[in-house]
Amino acid sequence: MNPMEEAKKRYEETEIPQELAERIQVEIRRAEGKRRRVRLWNRGLRGGMAAAAAGAVLFTTALNTSTAFAESAGQLPVIGAVARVLTFRAYETETDDLKISVEIPSIEMISQEFAGLEQSVNEEIYQLCEQYAAEAQARAEEYRQAFLDTGGTQEEWEAHQIEIKVWYEVKSQTEDYLSLVVMGSENWTSAYNETRYYNFDLKDGKLVTLKDILGEGYQDKVNAEIRRQMEERKQNGAVFFDDFEGIPQDIPFYLNEEGNPVIVFAAYEIAPGSEGTQEFEIKS
């Protein structure tokens, strides 16, 4: 039995103490009341709030010591016996004029070698999701007040059916890579919609970049392929702006099941909004 199999076997056979499970719940509830209103969506990986970090550390400990606890937290697809994605926290709140649904993912690395990466990413994702939900709710409340102050009625406001949503989607799961996207949206405006992609190299235990996958000169390769595909799509009636100058270094992307990066442009970035989000697969 190799070290990975031994670690997985120990993982599956260990039971979580009752006091640890209770402490986890206490820390999670404590974390819920200590959110900060600081924009984090466009920053790199950083240390988190003390309460959120405590909750994340305890939760990760539970996942690494109890299959029963992990399975009770959500569906746990095994990815090459190296990593799992599960729903760390999910909740919905609804009033007469506002609905909020939040689903926060957590990444579990079975290999202890990757524990540092797991903790830092999970802390960031937790903060990003809670942060977005709190700020979106504040925006909706400000919008509601402005609507009423300018002559709108409560009945008219309720007809808007304002909804805030935070969720995630696993884009690919292979033995080599794990790729997922975390999203936040508000149905009354697209100006604040947020999307963050996470791409993991499961063999080296790190976040992977386009350069890691495509090598030196990756920007030239990507730009050429995007222009080629744009011209091809134009032949089928698609419309693009004429000022595409190339991708920035931090262009969003995810990895598909073939391990190829898929470059993502939000609506209005390189084409009219009617064209929606534009994606370009770059074969490596």
PDB file of C-alpha atoms in Angstrom:
ATOM      1  CA  MET A   1       0.000   0.000   0.000  1.00  0.00           C
ATOM      2  CA  ASN A   2       1.520   3.362  -1.053  1.00  0.00           C
ATOM      3  CA  PRO A   3       1.567   6.464   1.226  1.00  0.00           C
ATOM      4  CA  MET A   4      -1.454   7.998  -0.519  1.00  0.00           C
ATOM      5  CA  GLU A   5      -3.520   4.844  -0.017  1.00  0.00           C
ATOM      6  CA  GLU A   6      -2.444   4.623   3.637  1.00  0.00           C
ATOM      7  CA  ALA A   7      -3.448   8.247   4.220  1.00  0.00           C
ATOM      8  CA  LYS A   8      -6.808   7.666   2.570  1.00  0.00           C
ATOM      9  CA  LYS A   9      -7.375   4.509   4.679  1.00  0.00           C
ATOM     10  CA  ARG A  10      -6.583   6.374   7.920  1.00  0.00           C
ATOM     11  CA  TYR A  11      -8.858   9.178   6.776  1.00  0.00           C
ATOM     12  CA  GLU A  12     -11.792   6.837   6.227  1.00  0.00           C
ATOM     13  CA  GLU A  13     -11.410   4.884   9.493  1.00  0.00           C
ATOM     14  CA  THR A  14     -11.050   7.724  12.000  1.00  0.00           C
ATOM     15  CA  GLU A  15     -14.111   8.954  13.880  1.00  0.00           C
ATOM     16  CA  ILE A  16     -14.569  12.580  14.908  1.00  0.00           C
ATOM     17  CA  PRO A  17     -14.955  13.263  18.669  1.00  0.00           C
ATOM     18  CA  GLN A  18     -18.357  14.688  19.621  1.00  0.00           C
ATOM     19  CA  GLU A  19     -16.818  17.736  21.296  1.00  0.00           C
ATOM     20  CA  LEU A  20     -14.976  18.643  18.097  1.00  0.00           C
ATOM     21  CA  ALA A  21     -18.200  18.510  16.069  1.00  0.00           C
ATOM     22  CA  GLU A  22     -19.909  20.778  18.608  1.00  0.00           C
ATOM     23  CA  ARG A  23     -16.995  23.198  18.642  1.00  0.00           C
ATOM     24  CA  ILE A  24     -17.078  23.415  14.842  1.00  0.00           C
ATOM     25  CA  GLN A  25     -20.697  24.504  14.919  1.00  0.00           C
ATOM     26  CA  VAL A  26     -19.936  27.156  17.548  1.00  0.00           C
ATOM     27  CA  GLU A  27     -17.073  28.576  15.509  1.00  0.00           C
ATOM     28  CA  ILE A  28     -19.121  28.612  12.303  1.00  0.00           C
ATOM     29  CA  ARG A  29     -21.923  30.536  14.016  1.00  0.00           C
ATOM     30  CA  ARG A  30     -19.350  32.918  15.471  1.00  0.00           C
ATOM     31  CA  ALA A  31     -17.818  33.458  12.015  1.00  0.00           C
ATOM     32  CA  GLU A  32     -21.208  34.368  10.575  1.00  0.00           C
ATOM     33  CA  GLY A  33     -21.411  37.436  12.810  1.00  0.00           C
ATOM     34  CA  LYS A  34     -17.953  38.809  12.037  1.00  0.00           C
ATOM     35  CA  ARG A  35     -17.926  39.805   8.389  1.00  0.00           C
ATOM     36  CA  ARG A  36     -15.852  42.708   7.128  1.00  0.00           C
ATOM     37  CA  ARG A  37     -16.978  45.069   4.394  1.00  0.00           C
ATOM     38  CA  VAL A  38     -13.711  45.087   2.466  1.00  0.00           C
ATOM     39  CA  ARG A  39     -13.545  44.318  -1.253  1.00  0.00           C
ATOM     40  CA  LEU A  40     -11.538  41.134  -1.773  1.00  0.00           C
ATOM     41  CA  TRP A  41     -12.672  39.784  -5.135  1.00  0.00           C
ATOM     42  CA  ASN A  42      -9.727  41.212  -7.070  1.00  0.00           C
ATOM     43  CA  ARG A  43      -6.989  40.488  -4.562  1.00  0.00           C
ATOM     44  CA  GLY A  44      -4.614  37.544  -4.361  1.00  0.00           C
ATOM     45  CA  LEU A  45      -4.652  34.851  -1.679  1.00  0.00           C
ATOM     46  CA  ARG A  46      -4.417  36.453   1.754  1.00  0.00           C
ATOM     47  CA  GLY A  47      -4.942  35.643   5.375  1.00  0.00           C
ATOM     48  CA  GLY A  48      -8.557  35.878   6.535  1.00  0.00           C
ATOM     49  CA  MET A  49     -10.601  37.102   9.410  1.00  0.00           C
ATOM     50  CA  ALA A  50      -9.783  35.400  12.700  1.00  0.00           C
ATOM     51  CA  ALA A  51     -13.252  33.929  13.136  1.00  0.00           C
ATOM     52  CA  ALA A  52     -13.494  32.718   9.546  1.00  0.00           C
ATOM     53  CA  ALA A  53     -10.013  31.227   9.769  1.00  0.00           C
ATOM     54  CA  ALA A  54     -10.880  29.437  13.012  1.00  0.00           C
ATOM     55  CA  GLY A  55     -13.989  27.986  11.448  1.00  0.00           C
ATOM     56  CA  ALA A  56     -12.111  26.914   8.339  1.00  0.00           C
ATOM     57  CA  VAL A  57      -9.291  25.277  10.326  1.00  0.00           C
ATOM     58  CA  LEU A  58     -11.712  23.364  12.544  1.00  0.00           C
ATOM     59  CA  PHE A  59     -13.820  22.320   9.605  1.00  0.00           C
ATOM     60  CA  THR A  60     -10.775  21.093   7.710  1.00  0.00           C
ATOM     61  CA  THR A  61      -9.665  19.129  10.794  1.00  0.00           C
ATOM     62  CA  ALA A  62     -13.052  17.450  10.936  1.00  0.00           C
ATOM     63  CA  LEU A  63     -12.941  16.549   7.259  1.00  0.00           C
ATOM     64  CA  ASN A  64      -9.491  15.035   7.655  1.00  0.00           C
ATOM     65  CA  THR A  65     -10.523  12.875  10.626  1.00  0.00           C
ATOM     66  CA  SER A  66     -14.058  11.687   9.945  1.00  0.00           C
ATOM     67  CA  THR A  67     -15.756  10.265   6.881  1.00  0.00           C
ATOM     68  CA  ALA A  68     -19.103  10.469   8.675  1.00  0.00           C
ATOM     69  CA  PHE A  69     -18.725  14.194   9.284  1.00  0.00           C
ATOM     70  CA  ALA A  70     -17.601  14.829   5.706  1.00  0.00           C
ATOM     71  CA  GLU A  71     -20.489  12.915   4.206  1.00  0.00           C
ATOM     72  CA  SER A  72     -22.983  14.784   6.383  1.00  0.00           C
ATOM     73  CA  ALA A  73     -21.619  18.081   5.057  1.00  0.00           C
ATOM     74  CA  GLY A  74     -22.515  17.391   1.412  1.00  0.00           C
ATOM     75  CA  GLN A  75     -21.798  15.265  -1.619  1.00  0.00           C
ATOM     76  CA  LEU A  76     -18.152  14.326  -1.802  1.00  0.00           C
ATOM     77  CA  PRO A  77     -16.953  13.263  -5.257  1.00  0.00           C
ATOM     78  CA  VAL A  78     -13.488  11.734  -4.972  1.00  0.00           C
ATOM     79  CA  ILE A  79     -11.029  13.212  -7.433  1.00  0.00           C
ATOM     80  CA  GLY A  80      -8.205  10.802  -8.047  1.00  0.00           C
ATOM     81  CA  ALA A  81      -8.140  10.061  -4.285  1.00  0.00           C
ATOM     82  CA  VAL A  82      -6.343  13.397  -3.899  1.00  0.00           C
ATOM     83  CA  ALA A  83      -9.030  16.067  -3.469  1.00  0.00           C
ATOM     84  CA  ARG A  84     -12.732  16.541  -2.847  1.00  0.00           C
ATOM     85  CA  VAL A  85     -15.120  19.433  -3.321  1.00  0.00           C
ATOM     86  CA  LEU A  86     -18.093  19.733  -1.004  1.00  0.00           C
ATOM     87  CA  THR A  87     -20.607  22.301   0.117  1.00  0.00           C
ATOM     88  CA  PHE A  88     -19.179  23.860   3.273  1.00  0.00           C
ATOM     89  CA  ARG A  89     -22.237  25.999   3.997  1.00  0.00           C
ATOM     90  CA  ALA A  90     -25.573  26.545   2.262  1.00  0.00           C
ATOM     91  CA  TYR A  91     -28.520  28.680   3.340  1.00  0.00           C
ATOM     92  CA  GLU A  92     -31.479  30.609   1.993  1.00  0.00           C
ATOM     93  CA  THR A  93     -33.356  33.574   3.425  1.00  0.00           C
ATOM     94  CA  GLU A  94     -36.489  35.037   1.929  1.00  0.00           C
ATOM     95  CA  THR A  95     -38.750  37.962   2.806  1.00  0.00           C
ATOM     96  CA  ASP A  96     -41.570  39.614   0.886  1.00  0.00           C
ATOM     97  CA  ASP A  97     -39.110  41.658  -1.150  1.00  0.00           C
ATOM     98  CA  LEU A  98     -35.731  39.910  -1.060  1.00  0.00           C
ATOM     99  CA  LYS A  99     -34.406  36.377  -1.565  1.00  0.00           C
ATOM    100  CA  ILE A 100     -30.827  35.381  -0.768  1.00  0.00           C
ATOM    101  CA  SER A 101     -29.327  31.961  -1.517  1.00  0.00           C
ATOM    102  CA  VAL A 102     -25.731  31.111  -0.678  1.00  0.00           C
ATOM    103  CA  GLU A 103     -23.777  27.935  -1.358  1.00  0.00           C
ATOM    104  CA  ILE A 104     -20.135  28.013  -0.271  1.00  0.00           C
ATOM    105  CA  PRO A 105     -17.710  25.314  -1.462  1.00  0.00           C
ATOM    106  CA  SER A 106     -14.766  23.867   0.396  1.00  0.00           C
ATOM    107  CA  ILE A 107     -11.820  21.989  -1.063  1.00  0.00           C
ATOM    108  CA  GLU A 108     -10.371  19.069   0.851  1.00  0.00           C
ATOM    109  CA  MET A 109      -6.916  17.793  -0.011  1.00  0.00           C
ATOM    110  CA  ILE A 110      -6.489  14.228   1.286  1.00  0.00           C
ATOM    111  CA  SER A 111      -2.714  14.516   1.001  1.00  0.00           C
ATOM    112  CA  GLN A 112      -1.312  16.321   4.034  1.00  0.00           C
ATOM    113  CA  GLU A 113       1.382  17.821   1.801  1.00  0.00           C
ATOM    114  CA  PHE A 114      -1.215  20.214   0.348  1.00  0.00           C
ATOM    115  CA  ALA A 115      -2.877  21.236   3.626  1.00  0.00           C
ATOM    116  CA  GLY A 116      -1.473  24.787   3.554  1.00  0.00           C
ATOM    117  CA  LEU A 117      -2.916  25.450   0.094  1.00  0.00           C
ATOM    118  CA  GLU A 118      -6.261  23.958   1.097  1.00  0.00           C
ATOM    119  CA  GLN A 119      -6.578  26.147   4.182  1.00  0.00           C
ATOM    120  CA  SER A 120      -5.632  29.420   2.484  1.00  0.00           C
ATOM    121  CA  VAL A 121      -7.967  28.839  -0.472  1.00  0.00           C
ATOM    122  CA  ASN A 122     -10.896  27.747   1.682  1.00  0.00           C
ATOM    123  CA  GLU A 123     -10.502  30.799   3.906  1.00  0.00           C
ATOM    124  CA  GLU A 124     -10.520  33.064   0.873  1.00  0.00           C
ATOM    125  CA  ILE A 125     -13.538  31.387  -0.731  1.00  0.00           C
ATOM    126  CA  TYR A 126     -15.497  31.552   2.522  1.00  0.00           C
ATOM    127  CA  GLN A 127     -14.790  35.254   2.894  1.00  0.00           C
ATOM    128  CA  LEU A 128     -15.525  36.045  -0.744  1.00  0.00           C
ATOM    129  CA  CYS A 129     -18.915  34.350  -0.637  1.00  0.00           C
ATOM    130  CA  GLU A 130     -20.023  35.852   2.665  1.00  0.00           C
ATOM    131  CA  GLN A 131     -18.604  39.228   1.671  1.00  0.00           C
ATOM    132  CA  TYR A 132     -20.482  39.277  -1.608  1.00  0.00           C
ATOM    133  CA  ALA A 133     -23.784  38.235  -0.021  1.00  0.00           C
ATOM    134  CA  ALA A 134     -23.511  40.948   2.657  1.00  0.00           C
ATOM    135  CA  GLU A 135     -22.598  43.705   0.207  1.00  0.00           C
ATOM    136  CA  ALA A 136     -25.259  42.636  -2.300  1.00  0.00           C
ATOM    137  CA  GLN A 137     -27.887  42.768   0.431  1.00  0.00           C
ATOM    138  CA  ALA A 138     -26.742  46.261   1.407  1.00  0.00           C
ATOM    139  CA  ARG A 139     -26.977  47.376  -2.238  1.00  0.00           C
ATOM    140  CA  ALA A 140     -30.487  45.950  -2.540  1.00  0.00           C
ATOM    141  CA  GLU A 141     -31.589  47.750   0.622  1.00  0.00           C
ATOM    142  CA  GLU A 142     -30.147  51.041  -0.651  1.00  0.00           C
ATOM    143  CA  TYR A 143     -31.888  50.500  -3.981  1.00  0.00           C
ATOM    144  CA  ARG A 144     -35.175  49.799  -2.181  1.00  0.00           C
ATOM    145  CA  GLN A 145     -34.899  52.995  -0.134  1.00  0.00           C
ATOM    146  CA  ALA A 146     -34.116  55.073  -3.227  1.00  0.00           C
ATOM    147  CA  PHE A 147     -37.051  53.472  -5.046  1.00  0.00           C
ATOM    148  CA  LEU A 148     -39.475  54.326  -2.239  1.00  0.00           C
ATOM    149  CA  ASP A 149     -38.020  57.825  -1.768  1.00  0.00           C
ATOM    150  CA  THR A 150     -38.685  58.638  -5.430  1.00  0.00           C
ATOM    151  CA  GLY A 151     -42.355  57.682  -5.367  1.00  0.00           C
ATOM    152  CA  GLY A 152     -42.362  53.922  -5.760  1.00  0.00           C
ATOM    153  CA  THR A 153     -44.727  51.871  -3.611  1.00  0.00           C
ATOM    154  CA  GLN A 154     -43.942  48.833  -1.484  1.00  0.00           C
ATOM    155  CA  GLU A 155     -46.156  46.701  -3.734  1.00  0.00           C
ATOM    156  CA  GLU A 156     -44.274  47.878  -6.821  1.00  0.00           C
ATOM    157  CA  TRP A 157     -40.961  47.143  -5.119  1.00  0.00           C
ATOM    158  CA  GLU A 158     -42.004  43.620  -4.168  1.00  0.00           C
ATOM    159  CA  ALA A 159     -42.908  43.008  -7.808  1.00  0.00           C
ATOM    160  CA  HIS A 160     -39.207  43.387  -8.637  1.00  0.00           C
ATOM    161  CA  GLN A 161     -38.553  40.019  -6.926  1.00  0.00           C
ATOM    162  CA  ILE A 162     -34.995  40.940  -5.995  1.00  0.00           C
ATOM    163  CA  GLU A 163     -32.752  37.885  -5.710  1.00  0.00           C
ATOM    164  CA  ILE A 164     -29.126  37.545  -4.623  1.00  0.00           C
ATOM    165  CA  LYS A 165     -27.310  34.316  -5.376  1.00  0.00           C
ATOM    166  CA  VAL A 166     -23.863  32.986  -4.464  1.00  0.00           C
ATOM    167  CA  TRP A 167     -22.926  29.539  -5.736  1.00  0.00           C
ATOM    168  CA  TYR A 168     -20.197  27.430  -7.275  1.00  0.00           C
ATOM    169  CA  GLU A 169     -19.676  24.982 -10.105  1.00  0.00           C
ATOM    170  CA  VAL A 170     -16.995  22.335 -10.584  1.00  0.00           C
ATOM    171  CA  LYS A 171     -15.753  22.783 -14.153  1.00  0.00           C
ATOM    172  CA  SER A 172     -13.565  19.675 -14.284  1.00  0.00           C
ATOM    173  CA  GLN A 173     -12.346  16.847 -12.046  1.00  0.00           C
ATOM    174  CA  THR A 174      -9.423  14.712 -13.165  1.00  0.00           C
ATOM    175  CA  GLU A 175      -6.450  13.007 -11.571  1.00  0.00           C
ATOM    176  CA  ASP A 176      -4.274  15.936 -12.604  1.00  0.00           C
ATOM    177  CA  TYR A 177      -6.475  18.993 -12.162  1.00  0.00           C
ATOM    178  CA  LEU A 178      -9.395  20.372 -10.231  1.00  0.00           C
ATOM    179  CA  SER A 179     -11.103  23.452 -11.633  1.00  0.00           C
ATOM    180  CA  LEU A 180     -14.052  25.282 -10.122  1.00  0.00           C
ATOM    181  CA  VAL A 181     -15.728  28.665 -10.342  1.00  0.00           C
ATOM    182  CA  VAL A 182     -17.364  30.693  -7.561  1.00  0.00           C
ATOM    183  CA  MET A 183     -20.060  33.146  -8.653  1.00  0.00           C
ATOM    184  CA  GLY A 184     -22.164  35.933  -7.204  1.00  0.00           C
ATOM    185  CA  SER A 185     -25.079  37.627  -8.965  1.00  0.00           C
ATOM    186  CA  GLU A 186     -27.904  40.107  -8.370  1.00  0.00           C
ATOM    187  CA  ASN A 187     -30.891  39.808 -10.701  1.00  0.00           C
ATOM    188  CA  TRP A 188     -31.627  43.536 -10.711  1.00  0.00           C
ATOM    189  CA  THR A 189     -28.164  44.587 -11.928  1.00  0.00           C
ATOM    190  CA  SER A 190     -25.206  42.960 -13.666  1.00  0.00           C
ATOM    191  CA  ALA A 191     -22.774  45.708 -12.651  1.00  0.00           C
ATOM    192  CA  TYR A 192     -21.720  43.878  -9.480  1.00  0.00           C
ATOM    193  CA  ASN A 193     -21.784  40.292 -10.679  1.00  0.00           C
ATOM    194  CA  GLU A 194     -18.580  38.519  -9.657  1.00  0.00           C
ATOM    195  CA  THR A 195     -16.814  35.385 -10.881  1.00  0.00           C
ATOM    196  CA  ARG A 196     -13.627  33.837  -9.528  1.00  0.00           C
ATOM    197  CA  TYR A 197     -11.916  30.784 -10.994  1.00  0.00           C
ATOM    198  CA  TYR A 198      -9.693  28.358  -9.070  1.00  0.00           C
ATOM    199  CA  ASN A 199      -7.487  25.881 -10.940  1.00  0.00           C
ATOM    200  CA  PHE A 200      -5.471  23.335  -8.969  1.00  0.00           C
ATOM    201  CA  ASP A 201      -2.568  21.172 -10.034  1.00  0.00           C
ATOM    202  CA  LEU A 202      -3.274  18.079  -7.920  1.00  0.00           C
ATOM    203  CA  LYS A 203       0.106  16.485  -8.545  1.00  0.00           C
ATOM    204  CA  ASP A 204       2.166  19.444  -7.332  1.00  0.00           C
ATOM    205  CA  GLY A 205      -0.408  20.868  -4.917  1.00  0.00           C
ATOM    206  CA  LYS A 206      -0.567  24.416  -6.235  1.00  0.00           C
ATOM    207  CA  LEU A 207      -2.779  26.865  -8.083  1.00  0.00           C
ATOM    208  CA  VAL A 208      -1.956  26.556 -11.760  1.00  0.00           C
ATOM    209  CA  THR A 209      -1.413  29.458 -14.189  1.00  0.00           C
ATOM    210  CA  LEU A 210      -1.708  29.731 -17.952  1.00  0.00           C
ATOM    211  CA  LYS A 211       2.067  29.861 -18.161  1.00  0.00           C
ATOM    212  CA  ASP A 212       2.302  26.564 -16.252  1.00  0.00           C
ATOM    213  CA  ILE A 213       0.065  24.905 -18.836  1.00  0.00           C
ATOM    214  CA  LEU A 214       1.070  26.597 -22.092  1.00  0.00           C
ATOM    215  CA  GLY A 215       4.695  27.553 -21.360  1.00  0.00           C
ATOM    216  CA  GLU A 216       6.707  30.617 -22.322  1.00  0.00           C
ATOM    217  CA  GLY A 217       5.075  32.891 -24.849  1.00  0.00           C
ATOM    218  CA  TYR A 218       1.629  31.718 -23.791  1.00  0.00           C
ATOM    219  CA  GLN A 219       0.066  35.144 -24.334  1.00  0.00           C
ATOM    220  CA  ASP A 220       1.022  35.202 -28.021  1.00  0.00           C
ATOM    221  CA  LYS A 221      -0.340  31.691 -28.477  1.00  0.00           C
ATOM    222  CA  VAL A 222      -3.602  32.519 -26.712  1.00  0.00           C
ATOM    223  CA  ASN A 223      -4.077  35.804 -28.553  1.00  0.00           C
ATOM    224  CA  ALA A 224      -3.553  34.181 -31.943  1.00  0.00           C
ATOM    225  CA  GLU A 225      -5.995  31.378 -31.157  1.00  0.00           C
ATOM    226  CA  ILE A 226      -8.638  33.774 -29.841  1.00  0.00           C
ATOM    227  CA  ARG A 227      -8.399  35.917 -32.986  1.00  0.00           C
ATOM    228  CA  ARG A 228      -8.697  32.794 -35.138  1.00  0.00           C
ATOM    229  CA  GLN A 229     -11.797  31.632 -33.299  1.00  0.00           C
ATOM    230  CA  MET A 230     -13.316  35.108 -33.372  1.00  0.00           C
ATOM    231  CA  GLU A 231     -13.014  35.200 -37.151  1.00  0.00           C
ATOM    232  CA  GLU A 232     -14.516  31.729 -37.388  1.00  0.00           C
ATOM    233  CA  ARG A 233     -17.477  32.749 -35.235  1.00  0.00           C
ATOM    234  CA  LYS A 234     -18.011  35.902 -37.251  1.00  0.00           C
ATOM    235  CA  GLN A 235     -18.582  33.695 -40.264  1.00  0.00           C
ATOM    236  CA  ASN A 236     -21.522  32.212 -38.361  1.00  0.00           C
ATOM    237  CA  GLY A 237     -23.005  35.609 -37.472  1.00  0.00           C
ATOM    238  CA  ALA A 238     -21.292  36.420 -34.185  1.00  0.00           C
ATOM    239  CA  VAL A 239     -20.387  40.044 -33.467  1.00  0.00           C
ATOM    240  CA  PHE A 240     -17.203  41.210 -31.751  1.00  0.00           C
ATOM    241  CA  PHE A 241     -15.695  44.598 -31.015  1.00  0.00           C
ATOM    242  CA  ASP A 242     -12.769  45.571 -33.243  1.00  0.00           C
ATOM    243  CA  ASP A 243     -10.400  46.647 -30.459  1.00  0.00           C
ATOM    244  CA  PHE A 244      -9.205  43.310 -29.068  1.00  0.00           C
ATOM    245  CA  GLU A 245      -5.543  43.900 -28.204  1.00  0.00           C
ATOM    246  CA  GLY A 246      -4.772  40.667 -26.367  1.00  0.00           C
ATOM    247  CA  ILE A 247      -5.255  39.061 -22.986  1.00  0.00           C
ATOM    248  CA  PRO A 248      -3.904  40.448 -19.711  1.00  0.00           C
ATOM    249  CA  GLN A 249      -1.766  38.212 -17.506  1.00  0.00           C
ATOM    250  CA  ASP A 250      -4.623  37.685 -15.056  1.00  0.00           C
ATOM    251  CA  ILE A 251      -7.256  36.710 -17.628  1.00  0.00           C
ATOM    252  CA  PRO A 252      -9.883  34.399 -16.054  1.00  0.00           C
ATOM    253  CA  PHE A 253      -9.810  30.786 -17.218  1.00  0.00           C
ATOM    254  CA  TYR A 254     -10.804  27.298 -16.186  1.00  0.00           C
ATOM    255  CA  LEU A 255      -9.599  23.845 -17.185  1.00  0.00           C
ATOM    256  CA  ASN A 256     -11.907  21.468 -19.051  1.00  0.00           C
ATOM    257  CA  GLU A 257     -11.950  17.682 -18.777  1.00  0.00           C
ATOM    258  CA  GLU A 258      -9.209  17.431 -21.420  1.00  0.00           C
ATOM    259  CA  GLY A 259      -6.939  19.626 -19.300  1.00  0.00           C
ATOM    260  CA  ASN A 260      -7.110  22.484 -21.801  1.00  0.00           C
ATOM    261  CA  PRO A 261      -7.507  26.047 -20.515  1.00  0.00           C
ATOM    262  CA  VAL A 262     -10.719  27.838 -21.493  1.00  0.00           C
ATOM    263  CA  ILE A 263     -10.361  31.629 -21.581  1.00  0.00           C
ATOM    264  CA  VAL A 264     -13.429  33.504 -20.342  1.00  0.00           C
ATOM    265  CA  PHE A 265     -14.565  37.010 -21.259  1.00  0.00           C
ATOM    266  CA  ALA A 266     -17.558  38.489 -19.447  1.00  0.00           C
ATOM    267  CA  ALA A 267     -20.400  40.082 -21.391  1.00  0.00           C
ATOM    268  CA  TYR A 268     -19.427  43.452 -22.930  1.00  0.00           C
ATOM    269  CA  GLU A 269     -15.670  42.783 -22.688  1.00  0.00           C
ATOM    270  CA  ILE A 270     -14.971  41.854 -26.298  1.00  0.00           C
ATOM    271  CA  ALA A 271     -18.489  41.727 -27.735  1.00  0.00           C
ATOM    272  CA  PRO A 272     -21.896  43.392 -27.296  1.00  0.00           C
ATOM    273  CA  GLY A 273     -23.863  42.278 -24.262  1.00  0.00           C
ATOM    274  CA  SER A 274     -26.295  40.421 -26.495  1.00  0.00           C
ATOM    275  CA  GLU A 275     -23.482  37.985 -27.325  1.00  0.00           C
ATOM    276  CA  GLY A 276     -23.153  37.043 -23.663  1.00  0.00           C
ATOM    277  CA  THR A 277     -20.074  35.491 -22.071  1.00  0.00           C
ATOM    278  CA  GLN A 278     -17.416  34.424 -24.562  1.00  0.00           C
ATOM    279  CA  GLU A 279     -15.233  31.352 -24.010  1.00  0.00           C
ATOM    280  CA  PHE A 280     -12.245  30.142 -26.033  1.00  0.00           C
ATOM    281  CA  GLU A 281     -10.653  26.716 -25.548  1.00  0.00           C
ATOM    282  CA  ILE A 282      -6.882  26.765 -26.049  1.00  0.00           C
ATOM    283  CA  LYS A 283      -5.529  23.320 -26.827  1.00  0.00           C
ATOM    284  CA  SER A 284      -2.241  22.756 -25.060  1.00  0.00           C
TER     285      SER A 284
END
